[in-house]
Amino acid sequence: MQQLFFDMTIRTQGKSLVPIEDLLMSEIRTRSLDSGLLTIWCKHTGASLLVQANADDDVTADILSFFEELAPKAPGRYRHKPDQPDNAPSHLRALLTQTQISVPVCDGLLPLGDVQSLYLFEHREAAKTRRLLVHFIGERLPDVTKMMVM
């Protein structure tokens, strides 16, 4: 059993759901992760993580619309007066979702359902660079180069 920590950086284009499973799969392959558990931690209060359907673009559009209604940018509505008007609603949206997700790795793959995706949910209007801390605990594939006999 091994533990491994690594960072991932994701550039967003403002409010959106950014699929991250391809980036995670790239890290899984690069780091030879075989079987175990990935815990992904979002290091921001204006973004969060989701497991959600990817069947069509209307799903993500509905999620974005729902959160616009639930926590709208509305001057005078919120008590804390940040330097940016979307600060308070972005914090409330993150509060209602999650800042960490745990997902298994099985035989070097993420066993997502047929229509599931992992998303970074950007709540801010402006483009941002987001950092995720990933913790893996489990088994890695053996390094075959060390096992080769010359």
Short mmCIF file of C-alpha atoms in Angstrom, two decimals:
data_model
loop_
_atom_site.label_atom_id
_atom_site.label_comp_id
_atom_site.label_asym_id
_atom_site.label_seq_id
_atom_site.Cartn_x
_atom_site.Cartn_y
_atom_site.Cartn_z
CA MET A 1 0.00 0.00 0.00
CA GLN A 2 1.40 3.38 -1.02
CA GLN A 3 0.39 7.01 -0.64
CA LEU A 4 1.02 9.72 -3.16
CA PHE A 5 0.12 13.41 -3.26
CA PHE A 6 0.14 15.60 -6.37
CA ASP A 7 -1.37 18.88 -7.58
CA MET A 8 -3.42 19.50 -10.68
CA THR A 9 -3.93 22.96 -12.17
CA ILE A 10 -7.05 23.75 -14.17
CA ARG A 11 -7.75 26.97 -16.04
CA THR A 12 -11.45 27.87 -16.20
CA GLN A 13 -13.25 30.31 -18.48
CA GLY A 14 -15.57 31.63 -15.76
CA LYS A 15 -18.83 30.05 -14.63
CA SER A 16 -18.84 26.55 -16.02
CA LEU A 17 -18.56 22.86 -15.31
CA VAL A 18 -15.12 21.72 -16.46
CA PRO A 19 -14.75 17.95 -16.99
CA ILE A 20 -11.66 16.69 -15.14
CA GLU A 21 -11.71 12.92 -15.63
CA ASP A 22 -9.40 13.06 -18.67
CA LEU A 23 -6.84 15.04 -16.64
CA LEU A 24 -7.17 12.55 -13.79
CA MET A 25 -6.76 9.61 -16.18
CA SER A 26 -3.61 11.22 -17.57
CA GLU A 27 -2.19 11.47 -14.04
CA ILE A 28 -3.23 7.88 -13.27
CA ARG A 29 -1.35 6.63 -16.34
CA THR A 30 1.69 8.87 -15.80
CA ARG A 31 2.01 7.80 -12.17
CA SER A 32 1.24 4.10 -12.85
CA LEU A 33 -1.65 3.99 -10.39
CA ASP A 34 -3.31 0.57 -10.37
CA SER A 35 -5.96 0.16 -7.67
CA GLY A 36 -6.91 2.30 -4.71
CA LEU A 37 -8.69 5.50 -3.82
CA LEU A 38 -8.21 9.03 -5.15
CA THR A 39 -9.34 11.90 -2.99
CA ILE A 40 -9.49 15.18 -4.88
CA TRP A 41 -9.47 18.39 -2.80
CA CYS A 42 -10.41 21.76 -4.31
CA LYS A 43 -8.25 24.47 -2.72
CA HIS A 44 -10.74 27.30 -3.36
CA THR A 45 -13.95 28.72 -1.90
CA GLY A 46 -15.30 29.94 -5.25
CA ALA A 47 -15.22 26.53 -6.96
CA SER A 48 -16.25 23.00 -6.09
CA LEU A 49 -16.32 19.43 -7.36
CA LEU A 50 -19.21 17.36 -8.71
CA VAL A 51 -20.00 13.94 -10.03
CA GLN A 52 -22.79 14.52 -12.52
CA ALA A 53 -24.39 13.30 -15.73
CA ASN A 54 -22.71 14.02 -19.05
CA ALA A 55 -25.44 12.70 -21.35
CA ASP A 56 -25.93 16.05 -23.07
CA ASP A 57 -25.04 19.72 -22.67
CA ASP A 58 -28.52 20.52 -21.34
CA VAL A 59 -27.60 18.79 -18.06
CA THR A 60 -24.77 21.21 -17.31
CA ALA A 61 -26.83 24.16 -18.59
CA ASP A 62 -29.63 23.21 -16.17
CA ILE A 63 -27.17 22.95 -13.27
CA LEU A 64 -25.75 26.40 -14.04
CA SER A 65 -29.28 27.88 -14.32
CA PHE A 66 -30.38 26.22 -11.08
CA PHE A 67 -27.48 27.73 -9.14
CA GLU A 68 -28.07 31.15 -10.72
CA GLU A 69 -31.59 31.09 -9.26
CA LEU A 70 -30.55 29.55 -5.94
CA ALA A 71 -27.67 31.96 -5.22
CA PRO A 72 -27.98 34.89 -7.61
CA LYS A 73 -25.61 37.81 -7.91
CA ALA A 74 -27.87 40.46 -6.38
CA PRO A 75 -26.44 43.73 -5.05
CA GLY A 76 -27.54 44.33 -1.45
CA ARG A 77 -28.73 40.76 -0.91
CA TYR A 78 -25.67 39.50 1.01
CA ARG A 79 -24.07 40.87 4.16
CA HIS A 80 -20.41 40.55 3.36
CA LYS A 81 -19.26 43.23 0.97
CA PRO A 82 -16.44 41.75 -1.06
CA ASP A 83 -14.37 43.52 -3.65
CA GLN A 84 -16.09 41.48 -6.41
CA PRO A 85 -19.89 41.24 -6.68
CA ASP A 86 -19.93 37.49 -7.40
CA ASN A 87 -17.91 36.62 -4.29
CA ALA A 88 -20.82 35.93 -1.89
CA PRO A 89 -22.92 33.89 -4.34
CA SER A 90 -19.87 31.84 -5.36
CA HIS A 91 -19.21 30.98 -1.70
CA LEU A 92 -22.84 29.91 -1.23
CA ARG A 93 -22.71 27.72 -4.35
CA ALA A 94 -19.54 26.04 -3.10
CA LEU A 95 -21.19 25.55 0.29
CA LEU A 96 -24.06 23.67 -1.37
CA THR A 97 -21.80 21.37 -3.36
CA GLN A 98 -18.50 19.87 -2.18
CA THR A 99 -14.83 20.70 -2.06
CA GLN A 100 -13.63 17.10 -2.07
CA ILE A 101 -14.55 13.90 -3.86
CA SER A 102 -13.24 10.40 -3.37
CA VAL A 103 -13.28 8.08 -6.35
CA PRO A 104 -11.88 4.56 -6.72
CA VAL A 105 -9.20 3.55 -9.17
CA CYS A 106 -9.66 -0.02 -10.44
CA ASP A 107 -7.04 -1.58 -12.70
CA GLY A 108 -5.78 1.87 -13.68
CA LEU A 109 -9.24 3.21 -14.56
CA LEU A 110 -11.89 5.44 -13.00
CA PRO A 111 -14.98 3.22 -12.81
CA LEU A 112 -17.48 5.95 -13.66
CA GLY A 113 -20.98 5.12 -14.80
CA ASP A 114 -21.90 5.29 -18.48
CA VAL A 115 -23.11 8.89 -18.24
CA GLN A 116 -21.03 10.12 -15.28
CA SER A 117 -18.32 12.75 -15.35
CA LEU A 118 -16.20 14.44 -12.73
CA TYR A 119 -16.38 18.23 -12.90
CA LEU A 120 -14.66 21.24 -11.44
CA PHE A 121 -17.60 23.61 -10.92
CA GLU A 122 -16.37 27.17 -11.37
CA HIS A 123 -18.68 29.60 -9.57
CA ARG A 124 -16.88 32.84 -10.42
CA GLU A 125 -17.61 34.92 -13.52
CA ALA A 126 -13.97 35.61 -14.35
CA ALA A 127 -11.54 33.05 -15.71
CA LYS A 128 -9.50 31.50 -12.90
CA THR A 129 -6.62 29.12 -12.39
CA ARG A 130 -7.73 26.49 -9.91
CA ARG A 131 -5.56 24.06 -7.97
CA LEU A 132 -6.63 20.61 -6.90
CA LEU A 133 -4.68 18.51 -4.42
CA VAL A 134 -4.98 14.80 -5.17
CA HIS A 135 -4.22 12.07 -2.64
CA PHE A 136 -3.88 8.48 -3.83
CA ILE A 137 -3.75 5.55 -1.46
CA GLY A 138 -3.40 2.10 -2.94
CA GLU A 139 -1.25 0.02 -5.24
CA ARG A 140 0.90 1.20 -8.12
CA LEU A 141 1.95 -0.86 -11.10
CA PRO A 142 5.46 -2.27 -10.74
CA ASP A 143 8.22 -0.39 -12.55
CA VAL A 144 9.09 -2.90 -15.25
CA THR A 145 12.31 -1.09 -16.13
CA LYS A 146 13.70 -1.98 -12.71
CA MET A 147 12.61 -5.57 -13.13
CA MET A 148 14.33 -6.10 -16.49
CA VAL A 149 17.44 -8.25 -16.41
CA MET A 150 20.28 -7.05 -18.61
#
